[in-house]
Amino acid sequence: MPQSVHDRAAEYHNLAAHAHEAAAASHGQGSLTAHELSRQAHEHSRLAFEESQKAAEMHSHPTPAGASQEK
């Protein structure tokens, strides 16, 4: 079953939060992994924002009854 825009946005928010937590734990160790985790957290946050924008746009411009809202 395809995920809704809301589900994708929530998943990216969760991934970003996890990556931020992992990066914070790794930063004290001075590893390159911490930098990569920070980069991933930023990317997940960006994707979450984009999906949230799509969801907001869908709600501000509803489609006719029976038409698919997913792309």
mmCIF file of N, CA, C and O in Angstrom:
data_model
loop_
_atom_site.group_PDB
_atom_site.id
_atom_site.type_symbol
_atom_site.label_atom_id
_atom_site.label_comp_id
_atom_site.label_asym_id
_atom_site.label_seq_id
_atom_site.Cartn_x
_atom_site.Cartn_y
_atom_site.Cartn_z
ATOM 1 N N MET A 1 0.847 -1.166 0.000
ATOM 2 C CA MET A 1 0.000 0.000 0.000
ATOM 3 C C MET A 1 0.900 1.239 0.000
ATOM 4 O O MET A 1 1.819 1.328 0.797
ATOM 5 N N PRO A 2 0.645 2.207 -0.890
ATOM 6 C CA PRO A 2 1.484 3.399 -0.933
ATOM 7 C C PRO A 2 1.293 4.244 0.326
ATOM 8 O O PRO A 2 0.213 4.303 0.892
ATOM 9 N N GLN A 3 2.371 4.871 0.756
ATOM 10 C CA GLN A 3 2.304 5.740 1.921
ATOM 11 C C GLN A 3 1.681 7.071 1.536
ATOM 12 O O GLN A 3 1.881 7.567 0.438
ATOM 13 N N SER A 4 0.956 7.656 2.476
ATOM 14 C CA SER A 4 0.417 8.988 2.242
ATOM 15 C C SER A 4 1.542 10.002 2.415
ATOM 16 O O SER A 4 2.600 9.706 2.971
ATOM 17 N N VAL A 5 1.310 11.208 1.948
ATOM 18 C CA VAL A 5 2.281 12.282 2.108
ATOM 19 C C VAL A 5 2.543 12.512 3.595
ATOM 20 O O VAL A 5 3.677 12.725 4.019
ATOM 21 N N HIS A 6 1.492 12.422 4.398
ATOM 22 C CA HIS A 6 1.646 12.603 5.842
ATOM 23 C C HIS A 6 2.558 11.532 6.437
ATOM 24 O O HIS A 6 3.407 11.834 7.275
ATOM 25 N N ASP A 7 2.360 10.288 6.013
ATOM 26 C CA ASP A 7 3.180 9.191 6.521
ATOM 27 C C ASP A 7 4.646 9.370 6.131
ATOM 28 O O ASP A 7 5.548 9.121 6.934
ATOM 29 N N ARG A 8 4.893 9.785 4.892
ATOM 30 C CA ARG A 8 6.275 10.002 4.451
ATOM 31 C C ARG A 8 6.913 11.131 5.250
ATOM 32 O O ARG A 8 8.070 11.024 5.668
ATOM 33 N N ALA A 9 6.185 12.222 5.459
ATOM 34 C CA ALA A 9 6.721 13.344 6.232
ATOM 35 C C ALA A 9 7.045 12.893 7.655
ATOM 36 O O ALA A 9 8.117 13.210 8.182
ATOM 37 N N ALA A 10 6.148 12.137 8.273
ATOM 38 C CA ALA A 10 6.381 11.656 9.636
ATOM 39 C C ALA A 10 7.604 10.739 9.685
ATOM 40 O O ALA A 10 8.413 10.822 10.622
ATOM 41 N N GLU A 11 7.745 9.884 8.705
ATOM 42 C CA GLU A 11 8.893 8.975 8.662
ATOM 43 C C GLU A 11 10.200 9.757 8.541
ATOM 44 O O GLU A 11 11.182 9.459 9.227
ATOM 45 N N TYR A 12 10.235 10.774 7.671
ATOM 46 C CA TYR A 12 11.449 11.588 7.542
ATOM 47 C C TYR A 12 11.748 12.347 8.835
ATOM 48 O O TYR A 12 12.902 12.485 9.225
ATOM 49 N N HIS A 13 10.714 12.832 9.521
ATOM 50 C CA HIS A 13 10.930 13.503 10.805
ATOM 51 C C HIS A 13 11.549 12.529 11.804
ATOM 52 O O HIS A 13 12.481 12.886 12.534
ATOM 53 N N ASN A 14 11.043 11.305 11.843
ATOM 54 C CA ASN A 14 11.592 10.289 12.752
ATOM 55 C C ASN A 14 13.035 9.939 12.400
ATOM 56 O O ASN A 14 13.886 9.804 13.283
ATOM 57 N N LEU A 15 13.318 9.794 11.112
ATOM 58 C CA LEU A 15 14.684 9.484 10.679
ATOM 59 C C LEU A 15 15.630 10.620 11.043
ATOM 60 O O LEU A 15 16.768 10.386 11.481
ATOM 61 N N ALA A 16 15.180 11.851 10.843
ATOM 62 C CA ALA A 16 16.014 13.005 11.182
ATOM 63 C C ALA A 16 16.295 13.042 12.677
ATOM 64 O O ALA A 16 17.434 13.273 13.099
ATOM 65 N N ALA A 17 15.271 12.805 13.488
ATOM 66 C CA ALA A 17 15.453 12.826 14.938
ATOM 67 C C ALA A 17 16.452 11.755 15.365
ATOM 68 O O ALA A 17 17.342 12.015 16.196
ATOM 69 N N HIS A 18 16.332 10.573 14.801
ATOM 70 C CA HIS A 18 17.261 9.492 15.142
ATOM 71 C C HIS A 18 18.685 9.864 14.736
ATOM 72 O O HIS A 18 19.639 9.663 15.507
ATOM 73 N N ALA A 19 18.852 10.397 13.538
ATOM 74 C CA ALA A 19 20.188 10.769 13.067
ATOM 75 C C ALA A 19 20.777 11.883 13.929
ATOM 76 O O ALA A 19 21.976 11.885 14.219
ATOM 77 N N HIS A 20 19.945 12.839 14.353
ATOM 78 C CA HIS A 20 20.428 13.910 15.233
ATOM 79 C C HIS A 20 20.910 13.334 16.569
ATOM 80 O O HIS A 20 21.958 13.733 17.076
ATOM 81 N N GLU A 21 20.155 12.418 17.127
ATOM 82 C CA GLU A 21 20.541 11.791 18.397
ATOM 83 C C GLU A 21 21.846 11.007 18.252
ATOM 84 O O GLU A 21 22.737 11.099 19.099
ATOM 85 N N ALA A 22 21.957 10.251 17.182
ATOM 86 C CA ALA A 22 23.160 9.459 16.953
ATOM 87 C C ALA A 22 24.365 10.369 16.719
ATOM 88 O O ALA A 22 25.467 10.103 17.217
ATOM 89 N N ALA A 23 24.161 11.448 15.973
ATOM 90 C CA ALA A 23 25.255 12.380 15.712
ATOM 91 C C ALA A 23 25.708 13.049 17.008
ATOM 92 O O ALA A 23 26.906 13.200 17.254
ATOM 93 N N ALA A 24 24.753 13.445 17.844
ATOM 94 C CA ALA A 24 25.098 14.081 19.117
ATOM 95 C C ALA A 24 25.929 13.138 19.985
ATOM 96 O O ALA A 24 26.902 13.554 20.620
ATOM 97 N N ALA A 25 25.577 11.877 20.004
ATOM 98 C CA ALA A 25 26.320 10.894 20.792
ATOM 99 C C ALA A 25 27.724 10.677 20.223
ATOM 100 O O ALA A 25 28.675 10.445 20.964
ATOM 101 N N SER A 26 27.867 10.788 18.911
ATOM 102 C CA SER A 26 29.148 10.526 18.254
ATOM 103 C C SER A 26 30.075 11.735 18.242
ATOM 104 O O SER A 26 31.282 11.582 18.112
ATOM 105 N N HIS A 27 29.543 12.946 18.360
ATOM 106 C CA HIS A 27 30.368 14.144 18.243
ATOM 107 C C HIS A 27 31.474 14.207 19.288
ATOM 108 O O HIS A 27 32.567 14.656 18.994
ATOM 109 N N GLY A 28 31.212 13.748 20.471
ATOM 110 C CA GLY A 28 32.231 13.765 21.505
ATOM 111 C C GLY A 28 33.394 12.836 21.208
ATOM 112 O O GLY A 28 34.464 12.964 21.784
ATOM 113 N N GLN A 29 33.209 11.916 20.285
ATOM 114 C CA GLN A 29 34.235 10.938 19.958
ATOM 115 C C GLN A 29 35.102 11.382 18.785
ATOM 116 O O GLN A 29 36.074 10.729 18.455
ATOM 117 N N GLY A 30 34.722 12.502 18.132
ATOM 118 C CA GLY A 30 35.538 13.041 17.047
ATOM 119 C C GLY A 30 35.620 12.154 15.819
ATOM 120 O O GLY A 30 36.612 12.178 15.105
ATOM 121 N N SER A 31 34.588 11.396 15.549
ATOM 122 C CA SER A 31 34.629 10.497 14.389
ATOM 123 C C SER A 31 34.016 11.153 13.159
ATOM 124 O O SER A 31 33.214 12.072 13.260
ATOM 125 N N LEU A 32 34.414 10.671 12.009
ATOM 126 C CA LEU A 32 33.802 11.139 10.767
ATOM 127 C C LEU A 32 32.352 10.694 10.690
ATOM 128 O O LEU A 32 31.548 11.300 10.016
ATOM 129 N N THR A 33 32.020 9.637 11.406
ATOM 130 C CA THR A 33 30.653 9.147 11.421
ATOM 131 C C THR A 33 29.702 10.216 11.945
ATOM 132 O O THR A 33 28.598 10.368 11.446
ATOM 133 N N ALA A 34 30.135 10.981 12.930
ATOM 134 C CA ALA A 34 29.285 12.036 13.482
ATOM 135 C C ALA A 34 28.944 13.060 12.406
ATOM 136 O O ALA A 34 27.807 13.512 12.303
ATOM 137 N N HIS A 35 29.927 13.420 11.599
ATOM 138 C CA HIS A 35 29.680 14.374 10.512
ATOM 139 C C HIS A 35 28.682 13.792 9.511
ATOM 140 O O HIS A 35 27.765 14.484 9.075
ATOM 141 N N GLU A 36 28.854 12.541 9.150
ATOM 142 C CA GLU A 36 27.944 11.895 8.203
ATOM 143 C C GLU A 36 26.539 11.808 8.779
ATOM 144 O O GLU A 36 25.553 12.044 8.083
ATOM 145 N N LEU A 37 26.423 11.481 10.068
ATOM 146 C CA LEU A 37 25.104 11.417 10.700
ATOM 147 C C LEU A 37 24.442 12.793 10.726
ATOM 148 O O LEU A 37 23.232 12.915 10.519
ATOM 149 N N SER A 38 25.217 13.827 10.949
ATOM 150 C CA SER A 38 24.674 15.185 10.919
ATOM 151 C C SER A 38 24.172 15.528 9.520
ATOM 152 O O SER A 38 23.124 16.152 9.359
ATOM 153 N N ARG A 39 24.938 15.120 8.509
ATOM 154 C CA ARG A 39 24.529 15.372 7.126
ATOM 155 C C ARG A 39 23.232 14.634 6.820
ATOM 156 O O ARG A 39 22.314 15.193 6.207
ATOM 157 N N GLN A 40 23.131 13.386 7.270
ATOM 158 C CA GLN A 40 21.917 12.612 7.047
ATOM 159 C C GLN A 40 20.723 13.243 7.768
ATOM 160 O O GLN A 40 19.626 13.298 7.215
ATOM 161 N N ALA A 41 20.954 13.707 8.983
ATOM 162 C CA ALA A 41 19.876 14.348 9.740
ATOM 163 C C ALA A 41 19.367 15.574 8.995
ATOM 164 O O ALA A 41 18.159 15.796 8.885
ATOM 165 N N HIS A 42 20.288 16.351 8.467
ATOM 166 C CA HIS A 42 19.895 17.540 7.701
ATOM 167 C C HIS A 42 19.083 17.143 6.466
ATOM 168 O O HIS A 42 18.052 17.754 6.166
ATOM 169 N N GLU A 43 19.528 16.123 5.758
ATOM 170 C CA GLU A 43 18.820 15.670 4.557
ATOM 171 C C GLU A 43 17.424 15.155 4.905
ATOM 172 O O GLU A 43 16.448 15.468 4.224
ATOM 173 N N HIS A 44 17.299 14.370 5.959
ATOM 174 C CA HIS A 44 15.985 13.867 6.365
ATOM 175 C C HIS A 44 15.073 15.021 6.781
ATOM 176 O O HIS A 44 13.879 15.013 6.478
ATOM 177 N N SER A 45 15.635 16.007 7.451
ATOM 178 C CA SER A 45 14.842 17.172 7.849
ATOM 179 C C SER A 45 14.337 17.917 6.621
ATOM 180 O O SER A 45 13.186 18.365 6.573
ATOM 181 N N ARG A 46 15.210 18.052 5.623
ATOM 182 C CA ARG A 46 14.818 18.738 4.381
ATOM 183 C C ARG A 46 13.696 17.979 3.679
ATOM 184 O O ARG A 46 12.707 18.571 3.232
ATOM 185 N N LEU A 47 13.827 16.657 3.603
ATOM 186 C CA LEU A 47 12.798 15.847 2.958
ATOM 187 C C LEU A 47 11.485 15.900 3.736
ATOM 188 O O LEU A 47 10.403 15.954 3.138
ATOM 189 N N ALA A 48 11.574 15.893 5.057
ATOM 190 C CA ALA A 48 10.365 15.996 5.883
ATOM 191 C C ALA A 48 9.658 17.313 5.615
ATOM 192 O O ALA A 48 8.427 17.364 5.498
ATOM 193 N N PHE A 49 10.422 18.383 5.505
ATOM 194 C CA PHE A 49 9.842 19.688 5.213
ATOM 195 C C PHE A 49 9.134 19.672 3.860
ATOM 196 O O PHE A 49 8.007 20.158 3.724
ATOM 197 N N GLU A 50 9.777 19.099 2.847
ATOM 198 C CA GLU A 50 9.167 19.031 1.513
ATOM 199 C C GLU A 50 7.863 18.238 1.539
ATOM 200 O O GLU A 50 6.870 18.654 0.933
ATOM 201 N N GLU A 51 7.859 17.094 2.222
ATOM 202 C CA GLU A 51 6.646 16.284 2.298
ATOM 203 C C GLU A 51 5.552 17.016 3.070
ATOM 204 O O GLU A 51 4.376 16.943 2.731
ATOM 205 N N SER A 52 5.942 17.735 4.125
ATOM 206 C CA SER A 52 4.966 18.517 4.883
ATOM 207 C C SER A 52 4.367 19.624 4.021
ATOM 208 O O SER A 52 3.166 19.900 4.104
ATOM 209 N N GLN A 53 5.198 20.246 3.206
ATOM 210 C CA GLN A 53 4.705 21.277 2.292
ATOM 211 C C GLN A 53 3.702 20.682 1.297
ATOM 212 O O GLN A 53 2.675 21.292 1.005
ATOM 213 N N LYS A 54 3.990 19.501 0.781
ATOM 214 C CA LYS A 54 3.070 18.830 -0.140
ATOM 215 C C LYS A 54 1.733 18.554 0.541
ATOM 216 O O LYS A 54 0.673 18.757 -0.046
ATOM 217 N N ALA A 55 1.805 18.067 1.784
ATOM 218 C CA ALA A 55 0.581 17.763 2.523
ATOM 219 C C ALA A 55 -0.238 19.029 2.751
ATOM 220 O O ALA A 55 -1.462 19.024 2.578
ATOM 221 N N ALA A 56 0.438 20.108 3.116
ATOM 222 C CA ALA A 56 -0.264 21.376 3.348
ATOM 223 C C ALA A 56 -0.902 21.879 2.051
ATOM 224 O O ALA A 56 -2.036 22.373 2.058
ATOM 225 N N GLU A 57 -0.193 21.733 0.950
ATOM 226 C CA GLU A 57 -0.728 22.162 -0.344
ATOM 227 C C GLU A 57 -1.950 21.335 -0.732
ATOM 228 O O GLU A 57 -2.931 21.860 -1.240
ATOM 229 N N MET A 58 -1.894 20.033 -0.458
ATOM 230 C CA MET A 58 -3.028 19.166 -0.782
ATOM 231 C C MET A 58 -4.260 19.585 0.005
ATOM 232 O O MET A 58 -5.372 19.548 -0.517
ATOM 233 N N HIS A 59 -4.066 19.996 1.251
ATOM 234 C CA HIS A 59 -5.202 20.380 2.084
ATOM 235 C C HIS A 59 -5.724 21.764 1.736
ATOM 236 O O HIS A 59 -6.897 22.054 1.947
ATOM 237 N N SER A 60 -4.875 22.606 1.187
ATOM 238 C CA SER A 60 -5.339 23.943 0.812
ATOM 239 C C SER A 60 -5.970 23.935 -0.581
ATOM 240 O O SER A 60 -6.701 24.850 -0.918
ATOM 241 N N HIS A 61 -5.682 22.898 -1.375
ATOM 242 C CA HIS A 61 -6.265 22.741 -2.711
ATOM 243 C C HIS A 61 -6.812 21.326 -2.846
ATOM 244 O O HIS A 61 -6.230 20.489 -3.528
ATOM 245 N N PRO A 62 -7.935 21.016 -2.177
ATOM 246 C CA PRO A 62 -8.453 19.639 -2.232
ATOM 247 C C PRO A 62 -8.849 19.236 -3.653
ATOM 248 O O PRO A 62 -9.263 20.059 -4.451
ATOM 249 N N THR A 63 -8.694 17.942 -3.915
ATOM 250 C CA THR A 63 -9.083 17.416 -5.221
ATOM 251 C C THR A 63 -10.555 17.034 -5.191
ATOM 252 O O THR A 63 -11.124 16.790 -4.133
ATOM 253 N N PRO A 64 -11.192 16.961 -6.350
ATOM 254 C CA PRO A 64 -12.601 16.560 -6.395
ATOM 255 C C PRO A 64 -12.811 15.165 -5.824
ATOM 256 O O PRO A 64 -11.889 14.337 -5.832
ATOM 257 N N ALA A 65 -13.993 14.890 -5.311
ATOM 258 C CA ALA A 65 -14.306 13.582 -4.737
ATOM 259 C C ALA A 65 -14.031 12.487 -5.743
ATOM 260 O O ALA A 65 -14.355 12.604 -6.926
ATOM 261 N N GLY A 66 -13.387 11.426 -5.273
ATOM 262 C CA GLY A 66 -13.088 10.284 -6.132
ATOM 263 C C GLY A 66 -11.767 10.405 -6.864
ATOM 264 O O GLY A 66 -11.283 9.443 -7.420
ATOM 265 N N ALA A 67 -11.156 11.586 -6.877
ATOM 266 C CA ALA A 67 -9.879 11.758 -7.554
ATOM 267 C C ALA A 67 -8.755 11.428 -6.587
ATOM 268 O O ALA A 67 -8.859 11.653 -5.387
ATOM 269 N N SER A 68 -7.661 10.908 -7.095
ATOM 270 C CA SER A 68 -6.527 10.539 -6.262
ATOM 271 C C SER A 68 -5.739 11.787 -5.881
ATOM 272 O O SER A 68 -5.475 12.641 -6.709
ATOM 273 N N GLN A 69 -5.348 11.856 -4.588
ATOM 274 C CA GLN A 69 -4.538 12.976 -4.125
ATOM 275 C C GLN A 69 -3.056 12.643 -4.171
ATOM 276 O O GLN A 69 -2.238 13.525 -4.099
ATOM 277 N N GLU A 70 -2.692 11.388 -4.292
ATOM 278 C CA GLU A 70 -1.305 10.968 -4.317
ATOM 279 C C GLU A 70 -0.764 11.040 -5.728
ATOM 280 O O GLU A 70 -1.457 10.794 -6.698
ATOM 281 N N LYS A 71 0.518 11.354 -5.820
ATOM 282 C CA LYS A 71 1.192 11.386 -7.126
ATOM 283 C C LYS A 71 2.189 10.277 -7.199
ATOM 284 O O LYS A 71 2.738 9.849 -6.286
#
